[in-house]
Coordinates of C-alpha atoms (C1' of nucleotides) in Angstrom, one line a residue:
Chain A
M45 CA -7.3 -19.9 -1.8
V46 CA -5.0 -21.7 0.5
V47 CA -3.8 -20.3 3.8
M48 CA -1.8 -23.2 5.2
F49 CA -0.6 -21.8 8.4
Q50 CA -4.0 -20.4 9.3
L51 CA -5.6 -23.8 8.8
F52 CA -3.2 -25.3 11.3
K53 CA -3.8 -22.5 13.7
R54 CA -7.5 -23.0 13.4
D55 CA -7.2 -26.7 14.1
V56 CA -5.1 -25.9 17.2
M57 CA -7.8 -23.5 18.5
R58 CA -10.6 -26.0 17.8
C59 CA -9.0 -28.9 19.5
L60 CA -8.4 -26.9 22.7
N61 CA -11.5 -24.8 22.2
V62 CA -9.6 -21.6 23.0
D63 CA -9.7 -18.3 21.2
E64 CA -6.8 -16.8 19.2
R65 CA -5.4 -14.7 22.2
F66 CA -3.9 -17.8 23.8
V67 CA -2.3 -19.3 20.7
K68 CA 1.0 -17.8 19.7
E69 CA 4.0 -18.4 17.5
S70 CA 6.9 -19.6 19.5
D71 CA 10.5 -20.7 19.2
H72 CA 9.8 -23.8 21.0
A73 CA 6.9 -25.1 19.0
D74 CA 5.0 -24.4 15.8
L75 CA 2.3 -22.9 18.0
A76 CA 2.2 -22.6 21.7
C77 CA -0.9 -22.2 24.0
T78 CA -0.8 -20.3 27.2
I79 CA -4.3 -20.9 28.4
A80 CA -3.1 -23.1 31.3
F81 CA -1.6 -20.1 33.1
K82 CA -4.9 -18.3 33.0
I83 CA -6.9 -21.3 34.2
A84 CA -4.3 -22.2 36.9
K85 CA -4.5 -18.6 38.2
E86 CA -8.3 -18.7 38.3
E87 CA -8.6 -22.0 40.0
G88 CA -5.5 -21.7 42.2
K89 CA -3.8 -24.7 40.6
N90 CA -0.4 -25.4 39.2
P91 CA -0.2 -24.5 35.5
I92 CA 1.7 -27.7 34.7
D93 CA -1.1 -29.8 36.1
V94 CA -3.7 -27.8 34.3
A95 CA -1.9 -28.2 31.0
N96 CA -1.5 -31.9 31.5
E97 CA -5.2 -32.3 32.3
L98 CA -6.1 -30.4 29.3
V99 CA -3.9 -32.4 27.0
E100 CA -5.1 -35.7 28.4
R101 CA -8.6 -35.2 27.2
L102 CA -7.7 -33.5 24.0
E103 CA -8.3 -35.0 20.6
P104 CA -5.8 -34.1 18.0
M105 CA -7.6 -33.1 14.9
G106 CA -6.8 -31.9 11.4
Y107 CA -3.3 -30.7 11.0
V108 CA -2.4 -31.1 14.6
G109 CA 0.4 -33.6 15.2
K110 CA 2.5 -33.9 18.3
I111 CA 1.4 -32.1 21.5
E112 CA 3.6 -31.7 24.5
V113 CA 3.5 -29.8 27.8
V114 CA 6.6 -27.9 28.9
N115 CA 6.5 -25.6 32.0
G116 CA 2.8 -25.0 31.6
Y117 CA 2.9 -24.3 27.9
I118 CA 1.0 -26.6 25.6
N119 CA 3.2 -26.9 22.5
F120 CA 1.7 -27.9 19.2
F121 CA 3.5 -29.3 16.3
A122 CA 2.0 -29.6 12.8
S123 CA 1.4 -33.1 11.4
E124 CA 3.4 -34.6 8.6
E125 CA 0.3 -34.3 6.5
F126 CA 0.5 -30.5 7.0
L127 CA 4.0 -30.4 5.8
E128 CA 3.1 -32.4 2.8
D129 CA 0.1 -30.3 1.9
T130 CA 2.1 -27.1 2.3
I131 CA 4.8 -28.2 -0.2
N132 CA 2.3 -29.6 -2.6
T133 CA 0.1 -26.5 -2.4
I134 CA 3.0 -24.2 -3.1
I135 CA 4.2 -26.2 -6.1
D136 CA 0.7 -26.6 -7.5
T137 CA -0.5 -23.0 -7.0
D138 CA 2.9 -21.6 -8.0
E139 CA 2.6 -17.9 -8.7
N140 CA -0.8 -17.8 -7.0
Y141 CA 0.6 -19.0 -3.7
G142 CA -0.2 -16.2 -1.3
Y143 CA -3.6 -15.5 -2.8
L144 CA -6.1 -15.1 0.0
G145 CA -9.3 -14.8 -2.0
L146 CA -10.1 -11.4 -0.4
R147 CA -12.5 -9.3 -2.4
G148 CA -13.2 -5.6 -2.8
E149 CA -12.4 -2.4 -4.6
V150 CA -9.4 -0.7 -3.0
L151 CA -7.8 2.6 -3.9
I152 CA -4.3 3.2 -2.7
E153 CA -3.1 6.8 -3.0
H154 CA 0.6 7.3 -2.6
T155 CA 3.6 9.4 -3.4
S156 CA 1.5 12.5 -4.5
A157 CA 4.6 14.7 -4.2
N158 CA 4.0 18.3 -5.3
P159 CA 4.9 18.7 -9.0
D160 CA 7.4 21.4 -8.3
G161 CA 10.5 19.3 -8.7
P162 CA 12.1 15.9 -8.6
L163 CA 11.3 13.2 -6.0
H164 CA 13.7 13.2 -3.0
V165 CA 14.4 10.3 -0.7
G166 CA 11.5 11.2 1.6
H167 CA 9.1 10.8 -1.4
M168 CA 10.8 7.5 -2.2
R169 CA 9.8 6.2 1.2
N170 CA 6.2 7.1 0.4
A171 CA 6.3 5.6 -3.1
I172 CA 7.9 2.3 -1.9
I173 CA 5.5 1.8 1.0
G174 CA 2.5 2.6 -1.2
D175 CA 3.6 0.5 -4.1
T176 CA 4.5 -2.5 -1.9
L177 CA 1.1 -2.2 -0.2
A178 CA -0.6 -2.1 -3.6
R179 CA 1.2 -5.3 -4.7
I180 CA 0.4 -7.1 -1.5
F181 CA -3.3 -6.1 -1.6
R182 CA -3.5 -7.3 -5.1
K183 CA -1.9 -10.6 -4.1
A184 CA -4.5 -10.9 -1.3
G185 CA -7.2 -10.8 -4.0
F186 CA -8.4 -7.2 -3.8
N187 CA -9.1 -5.2 -7.0
V188 CA -6.6 -2.4 -6.5
K189 CA -6.2 0.9 -8.2
T190 CA -3.3 3.3 -7.4
H191 CA -3.5 7.0 -7.6
Y192 CA -1.0 9.8 -7.7
Y193 CA -2.9 12.8 -6.5
V194 CA -1.4 15.8 -8.3
N195 CA -1.5 19.0 -6.3
D196 CA -1.6 21.3 -9.3
M197 CA -3.3 24.2 -7.4
G198 CA -0.8 24.8 -4.7
R199 CA 1.1 28.0 -3.9
Q200 CA 4.4 26.3 -4.7
I201 CA 3.1 25.4 -8.1
A202 CA 2.2 29.0 -8.7
I203 CA 5.7 29.9 -7.7
A204 CA 7.1 27.3 -10.1
V205 CA 5.0 28.8 -12.9
L206 CA 6.2 32.3 -12.0
G207 CA 9.8 30.9 -12.2
Y208 CA 9.0 29.4 -15.6
R209 CA 7.6 32.7 -16.9
M210 CA 10.6 34.6 -15.6
F211 CA 13.4 32.2 -16.6
G212 CA 12.0 29.5 -18.7
L213 CA 13.0 25.9 -18.2
D214 CA 16.4 24.5 -18.9
E215 CA 15.7 22.1 -21.7
S216 CA 19.0 20.2 -21.3
K217 CA 17.9 18.9 -17.9
K218 CA 15.6 16.1 -16.9
P219 CA 12.2 18.0 -16.8
D220 CA 11.5 17.7 -13.1
H221 CA 15.0 19.0 -12.3
A222 CA 14.5 21.9 -14.7
V223 CA 11.2 22.8 -12.9
V224 CA 12.8 22.8 -9.4
E225 CA 15.5 25.1 -10.7
A226 CA 12.9 27.6 -11.8
Y227 CA 11.1 27.1 -8.5
V228 CA 14.1 27.7 -6.4
R229 CA 15.1 30.8 -8.4
A230 CA 11.6 32.2 -8.2
N231 CA 11.7 31.7 -4.4
E232 CA 14.9 33.7 -4.2
E233 CA 13.3 36.4 -6.3
I234 CA 10.3 36.6 -4.1
E235 CA 12.5 37.0 -1.0
R236 CA 14.2 39.9 -2.7
N237 CA 11.1 41.5 -4.1
E238 CA 7.8 41.4 -2.1
E239 CA 5.9 42.6 -5.1
L240 CA 6.1 39.1 -6.6
E241 CA 4.0 37.8 -3.7
R242 CA 1.0 39.5 -5.3
E243 CA 2.0 38.0 -8.6
V244 CA 1.8 34.6 -7.1
E245 CA -1.6 35.2 -5.5
K246 CA -2.9 36.5 -8.8
L247 CA -1.7 33.4 -10.6
M248 CA -3.5 31.2 -8.1
I249 CA -6.8 33.1 -8.5
E250 CA -6.6 33.1 -12.2
Y251 CA -5.8 29.4 -12.3
E252 CA -8.8 28.7 -10.0
N253 CA -10.9 30.7 -12.5
F254 CA -9.5 28.7 -15.4
K255 CA -8.0 31.7 -17.2
D256 CA -6.8 30.2 -20.4
E257 CA -3.1 31.2 -20.7
V258 CA -2.6 30.7 -17.0
V259 CA -4.1 27.2 -17.3
R260 CA -1.8 26.6 -20.2
D261 CA 1.3 27.5 -18.2
F262 CA 0.3 25.6 -15.1
R263 CA -0.4 22.5 -17.2
F264 CA 2.9 22.9 -19.0
V265 CA 4.9 23.1 -15.8
V266 CA 3.0 20.4 -14.0
E267 CA 3.3 18.0 -16.9
K268 CA 7.0 18.6 -17.1
A269 CA 7.5 17.9 -13.5
L270 CA 5.3 14.8 -13.7
E271 CA 7.1 13.5 -16.7
G272 CA 10.4 13.5 -14.8
I273 CA 8.8 12.1 -11.7
R274 CA 7.2 9.3 -13.7
R275 CA 10.5 8.3 -15.1
T276 CA 12.0 8.1 -11.7
L277 CA 9.2 6.0 -10.4
E278 CA 9.5 3.7 -13.4
E279 CA 13.1 3.1 -12.4
L280 CA 11.9 2.0 -9.0
N281 CA 9.3 -0.3 -10.4
V282 CA 6.6 1.9 -9.1
R283 CA 3.6 2.5 -11.3
H284 CA 0.4 4.4 -10.8
D285 CA -2.8 3.5 -12.5
E286 CA -3.8 7.1 -12.7
Y287 CA -2.6 10.6 -12.0
V288 CA -5.5 12.6 -10.6
W289 CA -5.3 16.4 -10.7
E290 CA -6.9 18.1 -7.8
S291 CA -8.2 20.9 -10.1
E292 CA -10.3 18.3 -11.7
F293 CA -12.6 18.2 -8.7
L294 CA -13.2 21.9 -9.1
R295 CA -14.2 21.4 -12.7
N296 CA -16.4 18.3 -12.3
G297 CA -18.5 19.8 -9.5
Y298 CA -17.4 17.7 -6.6
V299 CA -16.1 20.7 -4.7
E300 CA -19.4 22.4 -5.1
R301 CA -21.2 19.2 -4.0
V302 CA -19.2 18.6 -0.9
L303 CA -19.6 22.3 0.1
K304 CA -23.3 22.0 -0.4
M305 CA -23.5 18.8 1.7
L306 CA -21.6 20.5 4.5
E307 CA -23.8 23.6 4.2
E308 CA -27.0 21.6 4.4
R309 CA -25.9 20.1 7.6
G310 CA -25.2 23.5 8.9
L311 CA -21.6 22.8 9.5
I312 CA -20.1 25.8 7.7
K313 CA -19.6 29.1 9.4
K314 CA -19.4 32.0 7.0
E315 CA -17.6 35.0 8.1
R316 CA -15.2 36.6 5.8
A317 CA -13.9 33.1 5.0
W318 CA -15.9 29.9 5.3
F319 CA -14.8 27.4 7.9
I320 CA -15.8 24.5 10.2
E321 CA -15.2 24.6 13.9
M322 CA -13.2 21.7 15.1
D323 CA -11.8 20.7 18.5
E324 CA -8.1 21.2 17.6
K325 CA -8.4 24.1 15.2
P326 CA -10.9 25.4 12.7
V327 CA -10.7 24.2 9.1
V328 CA -11.0 26.9 6.5
L329 CA -12.7 25.8 3.3
R330 CA -12.9 29.0 1.3
R331 CA -10.7 32.1 1.5
E332 CA -11.9 35.6 1.8
N333 CA -11.0 36.0 -1.9
G334 CA -13.3 33.2 -2.8
T335 CA -10.7 30.6 -3.7
T336 CA -10.8 27.1 -2.2
L337 CA -8.1 25.4 -0.2
Y338 CA -6.3 22.1 -0.4
V339 CA -8.5 20.5 2.1
T340 CA -11.6 21.6 0.2
R341 CA -10.5 19.8 -2.9
D342 CA -9.3 16.8 -0.9
L343 CA -12.8 16.5 0.7
A344 CA -14.2 16.5 -2.8
Y345 CA -11.7 13.8 -3.9
H346 CA -12.8 11.7 -0.9
L347 CA -16.4 12.1 -1.7
W348 CA -15.5 10.7 -5.1
K349 CA -13.5 7.9 -3.5
N350 CA -16.6 7.1 -1.5
E351 CA -18.7 6.7 -4.6
N352 CA -16.2 4.4 -6.3
F353 CA -14.3 2.3 -3.8
E354 CA -15.0 0.2 -0.7
R355 CA -11.7 0.9 0.9
F356 CA -9.2 3.7 0.4
V357 CA -5.7 3.8 1.7
N358 CA -3.5 7.0 1.8
V359 CA 0.2 7.0 2.4
L360 CA 1.2 10.2 4.0
G361 CA 4.1 11.8 5.9
S362 CA 3.5 11.9 9.6
D363 CA 3.5 15.7 9.4
H364 CA 0.0 15.3 8.0
K365 CA -1.4 13.6 11.1
L366 CA -3.5 16.5 12.3
Y367 CA -4.6 17.1 8.8
G368 CA -5.6 13.5 8.3
R369 CA -7.6 13.5 11.6
Q370 CA -9.5 16.6 10.6
L371 CA -10.2 15.3 7.1
S372 CA -11.6 12.1 8.5
K373 CA -13.7 14.0 11.1
I374 CA -15.3 16.1 8.5
L375 CA -16.0 13.0 6.4
E376 CA -17.6 11.4 9.4
M377 CA -19.8 14.4 9.8
L378 CA -21.1 13.7 6.3
N379 CA -21.5 10.0 7.1
L380 CA -18.9 9.2 4.6
K381 CA -16.2 6.5 4.8
T382 CA -12.8 7.7 6.0
P383 CA -9.5 6.8 4.5
E384 CA -7.2 4.3 6.1
I385 CA -4.0 6.3 6.5
V386 CA -0.5 4.9 6.7
F387 CA 1.7 7.6 8.2
F388 CA 5.4 7.3 7.8
E389 CA 8.1 9.3 9.6
F390 CA 10.5 11.5 8.0
V391 CA 13.7 10.7 6.2
S392 CA 16.2 13.2 7.3
L393 CA 19.8 13.9 6.3
P394 CA 22.6 13.8 8.8
E395 CA 22.7 17.6 8.7
G396 CA 19.0 18.0 9.2
S397 CA 15.6 17.9 7.4
M398 CA 15.2 18.3 3.6
S399 CA 13.6 21.2 1.8
T400 CA 12.6 21.4 -1.8
R401 CA 12.2 25.2 -1.5
R402 CA 15.8 25.7 -0.4
G403 CA 17.0 23.1 -2.9
K404 CA 18.3 21.0 0.0
F405 CA 17.5 17.4 -0.6
V406 CA 19.0 14.2 -1.9
S407 CA 17.1 13.5 -5.1
A408 CA 15.8 10.0 -5.9
D409 CA 17.6 10.2 -9.3
E410 CA 20.9 10.8 -7.6
L411 CA 20.5 8.0 -5.2
I412 CA 19.5 5.5 -7.9
E413 CA 22.3 6.6 -10.1
R414 CA 25.0 6.2 -7.4
V415 CA 23.7 2.9 -6.0
Y416 CA 23.6 1.6 -9.6
E417 CA 27.2 2.7 -10.2
E418 CA 28.2 1.0 -7.1
A419 CA 26.4 -2.2 -8.0
K420 CA 28.1 -2.1 -11.5
K421 CA 31.5 -2.0 -9.8
I422 CA 30.7 -5.3 -8.0
V423 CA 29.3 -6.9 -11.1
E424 CA 32.3 -5.9 -13.2
G425 CA 34.6 -8.3 -11.4
R426 CA 32.4 -11.3 -12.1
E427 CA 31.9 -13.8 -14.9
M428 CA 28.3 -13.4 -16.0
E429 CA 26.0 -12.3 -18.8
N430 CA 23.7 -9.3 -18.6
K431 CA 25.9 -7.4 -16.2
E432 CA 24.0 -4.2 -16.6
E433 CA 20.6 -5.7 -16.0
I434 CA 21.8 -7.6 -13.0
A435 CA 23.4 -4.5 -11.5
K436 CA 20.2 -2.6 -12.1
A437 CA 18.1 -5.3 -10.4
V438 CA 20.5 -5.5 -7.5
A439 CA 20.6 -1.7 -7.1
I440 CA 16.9 -1.2 -7.2
G441 CA 16.4 -4.1 -4.9
A442 CA 18.8 -2.7 -2.4
I443 CA 17.1 0.7 -2.4
R444 CA 13.5 -0.7 -2.2
F445 CA 14.4 -3.2 0.5
D446 CA 16.3 -0.6 2.6
F447 CA 13.2 1.6 2.7
V448 CA 10.5 -1.1 3.1
K449 CA 12.3 -3.0 5.9
V450 CA 11.9 -0.1 8.3
A451 CA 8.5 0.2 10.1
P452 CA 6.7 3.3 8.7
E453 CA 6.5 4.9 12.1
K454 CA 10.3 4.9 12.6
P455 CA 12.2 8.0 11.6
M456 CA 15.1 7.3 9.2
V457 CA 18.3 9.1 8.7
F458 CA 19.6 8.9 5.2
D459 CA 23.3 8.3 5.1
W460 CA 25.3 8.0 1.8
T461 CA 28.0 5.8 3.1
K462 CA 25.4 3.2 4.2
A463 CA 23.3 3.5 1.1
L464 CA 26.3 2.7 -1.0
D465 CA 27.7 -0.1 1.2
F466 CA 26.8 -3.3 -0.6
E467 CA 28.2 -5.5 2.2
R468 CA 25.2 -4.5 4.3
Q469 CA 22.5 -4.8 1.6
T470 CA 19.9 -7.4 2.5
A471 CA 18.0 -7.4 -0.8
S472 CA 20.8 -9.0 -2.6
Y473 CA 21.0 -11.6 0.1
I474 CA 17.5 -12.7 -0.7
Q475 CA 18.0 -12.4 -4.4
Y476 CA 21.1 -14.6 -4.0
A477 CA 19.2 -17.3 -2.1
H478 CA 16.7 -17.3 -5.0
A479 CA 19.5 -17.6 -7.6
R480 CA 20.9 -20.5 -5.6
C481 CA 17.5 -22.4 -5.8
C482 CA 17.4 -21.7 -9.5
S483 CA 20.9 -23.0 -10.0
I484 CA 20.2 -26.3 -8.3
L485 CA 17.0 -26.8 -10.2
R486 CA 18.7 -25.9 -13.5
K487 CA 21.3 -28.5 -12.9
A488 CA 18.8 -31.0 -11.9
V489 CA 17.0 -30.5 -15.2
K490 CA 20.2 -30.8 -17.1
M491 CA 20.8 -34.2 -15.4
G492 CA 17.5 -35.4 -16.6
M493 CA 14.0 -34.2 -15.9
P494 CA 13.6 -34.7 -12.1
D495 CA 10.6 -35.8 -10.2
L496 CA 9.7 -33.7 -7.2
D497 CA 8.3 -35.7 -4.4
F498 CA 8.2 -34.4 -0.9
K499 CA 8.1 -37.0 1.9
P500 CA 7.4 -35.5 5.3
E501 CA 8.9 -38.5 7.1
L502 CA 12.3 -37.7 5.5
C503 CA 12.4 -34.2 6.9
T504 CA 15.3 -33.2 9.1
K505 CA 14.8 -30.6 11.8
V506 CA 16.1 -27.9 9.5
E507 CA 13.9 -29.0 6.6
R508 CA 10.9 -29.1 8.8
D509 CA 11.5 -25.6 10.1
L510 CA 12.0 -24.4 6.6
V511 CA 8.7 -25.9 5.4
M512 CA 6.8 -24.4 8.4
H513 CA 8.2 -21.0 7.5
L514 CA 7.0 -21.5 3.9
S515 CA 3.5 -22.2 5.2
K516 CA 3.4 -18.7 6.8
F517 CA 3.7 -16.7 3.5
P518 CA 0.0 -16.2 3.1
Y519 CA -0.3 -15.5 6.8
T520 CA 2.3 -12.7 6.4
I521 CA 0.3 -11.2 3.5
E522 CA -2.8 -11.3 5.8
R523 CA -0.9 -9.5 8.5
V524 CA 0.3 -6.8 6.1
V525 CA -3.2 -6.2 4.8
K526 CA -4.6 -6.0 8.3
D527 CA -1.9 -3.8 9.9
L528 CA -0.7 -1.9 6.7
K529 CA 2.8 -2.7 7.6
P530 CA 4.8 -3.8 4.6
N531 CA 7.9 -4.3 6.6
Y532 CA 6.5 -7.6 7.8
M533 CA 7.0 -9.0 4.4
A534 CA 10.6 -7.8 4.3
E535 CA 11.3 -9.5 7.6
Y536 CA 9.6 -12.6 6.4
L537 CA 11.7 -13.0 3.3
L538 CA 14.9 -12.2 5.1
N539 CA 14.1 -15.0 7.5
L540 CA 13.2 -17.3 4.7
A541 CA 16.5 -16.7 2.9
N542 CA 18.3 -17.3 6.2
R543 CA 16.6 -20.6 6.7
F544 CA 17.2 -21.7 3.2
N545 CA 20.9 -20.9 3.6
E546 CA 20.9 -23.1 6.7
F547 CA 19.4 -25.9 4.6
Y548 CA 21.9 -25.3 1.8
R549 CA 24.8 -25.6 4.2
E550 CA 23.6 -28.7 6.0
H551 CA 22.1 -30.7 3.1
R552 CA 23.2 -31.8 -0.3
V553 CA 20.6 -32.1 -3.0
L554 CA 22.0 -33.1 -6.3
D555 CA 24.5 -35.5 -4.7
E556 CA 21.7 -37.4 -3.2
S557 CA 19.7 -40.0 -5.1
G558 CA 16.3 -41.6 -5.0
E559 CA 13.6 -40.3 -2.7
I560 CA 15.9 -38.0 -0.7
R561 CA 16.9 -36.2 -3.9
M562 CA 13.3 -35.9 -5.0
H563 CA 12.2 -34.8 -1.6
R564 CA 14.9 -32.1 -1.4
L565 CA 14.3 -30.9 -4.9
A566 CA 10.6 -30.4 -4.0
I567 CA 11.7 -28.2 -1.0
V568 CA 14.1 -26.2 -3.2
D569 CA 11.4 -25.6 -5.7
A570 CA 8.9 -24.5 -3.1
V571 CA 11.5 -22.1 -1.6
R572 CA 12.2 -20.8 -5.1
I573 CA 8.5 -20.1 -5.6
V574 CA 8.0 -18.3 -2.3
L575 CA 11.1 -16.2 -2.6
R576 CA 10.1 -15.3 -6.2
N577 CA 6.5 -14.4 -5.2
G578 CA 7.8 -12.5 -2.2
L579 CA 10.3 -10.5 -4.1
E580 CA 7.7 -9.6 -6.6
L581 CA 5.5 -8.2 -3.8
L582 CA 8.4 -6.0 -2.8
G583 CA 8.9 -4.9 -6.4
I584 CA 12.3 -6.5 -6.5
E585 CA 13.4 -8.6 -9.4
A586 CA 14.0 -12.3 -8.6
L587 CA 17.2 -12.9 -10.6
E588 CA 17.8 -16.5 -11.7
K589 CA 21.5 -15.9 -12.0
M590 CA 23.7 -13.4 -10.3
Chain B
rG400 C1' 2.7 25.4 26.0
rG401 C1' -0.6 21.3 24.0
rG402 C1' -1.2 16.8 20.5
rC403 C1' 1.1 12.7 17.9
rC404 C1' 5.6 9.5 16.9
rC405 C1' 10.4 7.5 18.1
rG406 C1' 14.2 5.9 22.0
rU407 C1' 16.5 -2.0 22.0
rG408 C1' 24.8 -4.2 21.8
rG409 C1' 29.7 0.7 18.7
rC410 C1' 26.1 1.7 14.2
rU411 C1' 21.3 0.5 11.4
rC412 C1' 17.1 -2.0 12.6
rA413 C1' 13.4 -6.5 13.9
rG414 C1' 10.3 -8.0 18.0
rC415 C1' 5.5 -4.4 21.1
rA416 C1' -0.7 -6.3 17.6
rU417 C1' -2.7 -10.9 21.3
rG418 C1' 2.4 -9.8 28.2
rG419 C1' 4.9 -15.9 28.6
rA420 C1' 9.9 -20.2 28.2
rU421 C1' 17.5 -18.2 26.6
rA422 C1' 15.6 -10.3 23.5
rG423 C1' 16.8 -11.6 17.2
rA424 C1' 19.3 -10.0 12.5
rG425 C1' 22.8 -7.1 9.4
rC426 C1' 27.1 -3.7 9.5
rG427 C1' 31.6 -2.9 12.2
rA428 C1' 35.6 -6.0 15.4
rC429 C1' 38.2 -10.7 16.1
rG430 C1' 39.1 -16.0 14.3
rG431 C1' 38.0 -19.7 10.7
rC432 C1' 35.7 -22.1 5.7
rC433 C1' 36.1 -22.2 -1.8
rU434 C1' 39.2 -30.1 -5.2
rU435 C1' 31.7 -30.7 -2.9
rC436 C1' 24.7 -27.9 -5.7
rU437 C1' 26.7 -19.8 -6.8
rA438 C1' 32.0 -17.4 -1.1
rA439 C1' 26.7 -11.4 -3.1
rG440 C1' 27.5 -17.4 1.0
rC441 C1' 28.7 -20.1 5.7
rC442 C1' 30.6 -21.1 10.9
rG443 C1' 32.6 -19.4 15.6
rU444 C1' 34.0 -15.3 19.4
rA445 C1' 33.3 -10.7 21.8
rG446 C1' 29.4 -7.1 22.6
rG447 C1' 22.6 -5.6 25.6
rU448 C1' 20.6 -1.9 32.9
rC449 C1' 15.4 -3.1 25.8
rG450 C1' 16.0 5.8 27.6
rC451 C1' 15.0 6.6 33.3
rG452 C1' 11.6 5.9 37.5
rG453 C1' 7.2 3.8 39.3
rG454 C1' 2.8 0.6 38.8
rU455 C1' -0.4 -3.7 37.1
rU456 C1' 0.8 -9.2 36.9
rC457 C1' 2.4 -15.8 38.7
rA458 C1' 5.1 -13.4 34.3
rA459 C1' 6.7 -6.7 31.3
rA460 C1' 11.1 -4.8 25.7
rU461 C1' 5.6 -5.6 25.2
rC462 C1' 0.2 -2.9 29.2
rC463 C1' -0.6 1.8 32.5
rC464 C1' 1.3 6.5 34.8
rG465 C1' 5.2 10.1 35.4
rC466 C1' 9.9 12.0 33.6
rC467 C1' 14.2 12.7 30.2
rG468 C1' 16.1 13.0 25.1
rG469 C1' 15.0 13.4 19.6
rG470 C1' 11.4 14.4 15.6
rU471 C1' 6.9 16.5 14.0
rC472 C1' 2.3 19.3 14.0
rC473 C1' -0.6 23.4 16.0
rG474 C1' -1.5 28.8 8.5
rC475 C1' -7.5 32.2 4.8
rC476 C1' 0.1 26.6 3.1
rA477 C1' -0.1 22.1 0.5

RNA sequence: GGGCCCGUGGCUCAGCAUGGAUAGAGCGACGGCCUUCUAAGCCGUAGGUCGCGGGUUCAAAUCCCGCCGGGUCCGCCA
C-alpha cells in the first residue's frame, strides 16, 4: 500500500506541526501552507514575517525538500528522494499502483432500471457512475459486490405483462426493445379503455400472491427485458455481480421481518392502509388491499444489506432524494445503517425530459451504435490492424468518459451532434497518450532491452511536474472513495495526458543516450502504467496502438 | 406554495470539500507546426461583471442571507 503524495503531505504537516486545513495544493508549489496568515492576524503581525520566522526554526523532514516563503505563503517542494520513490514505486507495483489497502465489504447498487424496456441515456449515466465507483472502490482495496435491483413488482411491469398477454413480444427485436413496445402499446390501450386499469391491479395482486401462471408471465417478461439490458451493459463494460429481484424479499421473509420490527417499536399506524408518520409526508407500507409497496420491499432489502455488508452505496436519480431521505430515516428508527446515496441529476433531451412510457427517449443501444459507426469512419482512413476493435474501444471510451467527467449533481443535456463529434472526445485523447507511451517503449525494446533508471537530479521542470502528478493517483482514488465523485478521476487522467503531451513535445526519449535515455524511459513507463490503471478504473480500454 | 439541485468566455464543462497568490480545459473562431519517438497530437491569438444584490473576512467563484432563471420532488407509483 503506497500513497506517495499523502506521505509527502503528512511530512509537510509534521514539520510545521499544522493540521490539514492549512496545507493545500497550489500552482506555485507542490504544497502550500497558509498558516502564517492566521497567526499574523491573531498576533497583529505581518504574514511575511511570521512565515519567515516559522521557516527559520523548521526542520525539513522525510520527503520535504525545498521550502520558500512568498507573500506569506510557505511553499513546499518535494525532495528528489520523493520523486525517485514515486517512479520506482509505480514501476515496482505496476497494476497494483493505486491500491490503498482499505478493507471492508461494500455493496454498490446501481442502474436498477425498471425491466419494462431498454436502457436510455439517463440509465447510462447511472450505470457508468456506479460501475466506475465499483472499480475505484475495488482498487482502493474494498471487497465490492455490485447489485442490479430488479423492480419486478411495479405497476409498469404489470402493464408490460398486460401488453405481452395482449400482443405478445416481437421476436425479431432485441428482447428489451420488444418489451417496451408491448409496454407502450398497453399504455395506449389503457388510456382508451379504463377497464384495463383493473386488469393491471389484478395482475399486481396475483403476482404478490404468487399465482402460478401470473408469476410465469412476469418472470418471462422481466427476464426478456433483463436479457436485453444485460447485453447493453456488457457493451459498456458494465457488469453486475448479481441481479436481485425485489419479489425475493417477499418470499424470503424479510418483508415480514422488517414490518414486524417496525411494529414492535410502535412506528406503524394502521388505518385502512399501514403507514409511518414522517415530517415531510407519511410513508405507506401496506395498501388497503393488503399488498406491499416499493418502499416496503426496499426496506427489507436494506435490512438484508445491513446483515451482509459494512457499507452500501446506492446510485439514484435525484428525483429520488425525498425517497432516499425517508428510507434512511426509517432505517435509523430501527437502528440500522443507512445507505450512502449518490444522486445524479437528469439527462434531458434538447426538446425536454425523457419518458419510457411515451416511448420518448434515446436508447443506450442507439447511442452506442451511432457513436461506434462514427468511430469506424475515422478508423477507416488509417493504416492499422484490428480496426473494428479499436473503433469499439474508442467509441465506448468516448461514451463512458463523456458521462463520467460531469459531476453527478450537474444536469446534462444530451445532444446528438456533440455525442458524435469526435473532435471533442476527450477519452481518445487519453487513450492516445497511452498509445504513445507504448509506442516509445516498444521501439526501445526493439532497439535492445532498455534499462529504466530514474534520476531525480536529471529532471527538468516539465518532468518534475509530471512525476508529482503521477504521485497523486492514489490520492485521487482516496478522494473519489471519500466524496463518491468519480469525475475526479476523469479530471485527473485528462490532466495527466495533458502533462505527458507537454513532456512529449519538449523532450526526446529514444534519441537520447545513456542515463538521460534510461531516466526518460522510466518516466514514460510510469506514465504508461498510471494511464493504463486509470483508464481501467473508468472502464475504458487502454489501447496500445491506435 | 414548500424542500433539494444547478447557474463560471459563443457552446460543453472543471475548480467550491479545507476561502488565499494571474479563474483552468475541450469545442467553436483566427494564425501556425508532419525529412525528428503516433498530427486522434502540438504551439500561438481573440474571448470571462464566476446569474444578481448584500454580508462575513486581511482575502470570496468558493462561506452566510436575500432575489432571479432553469430542473426536480411533494402518490395506498416505482
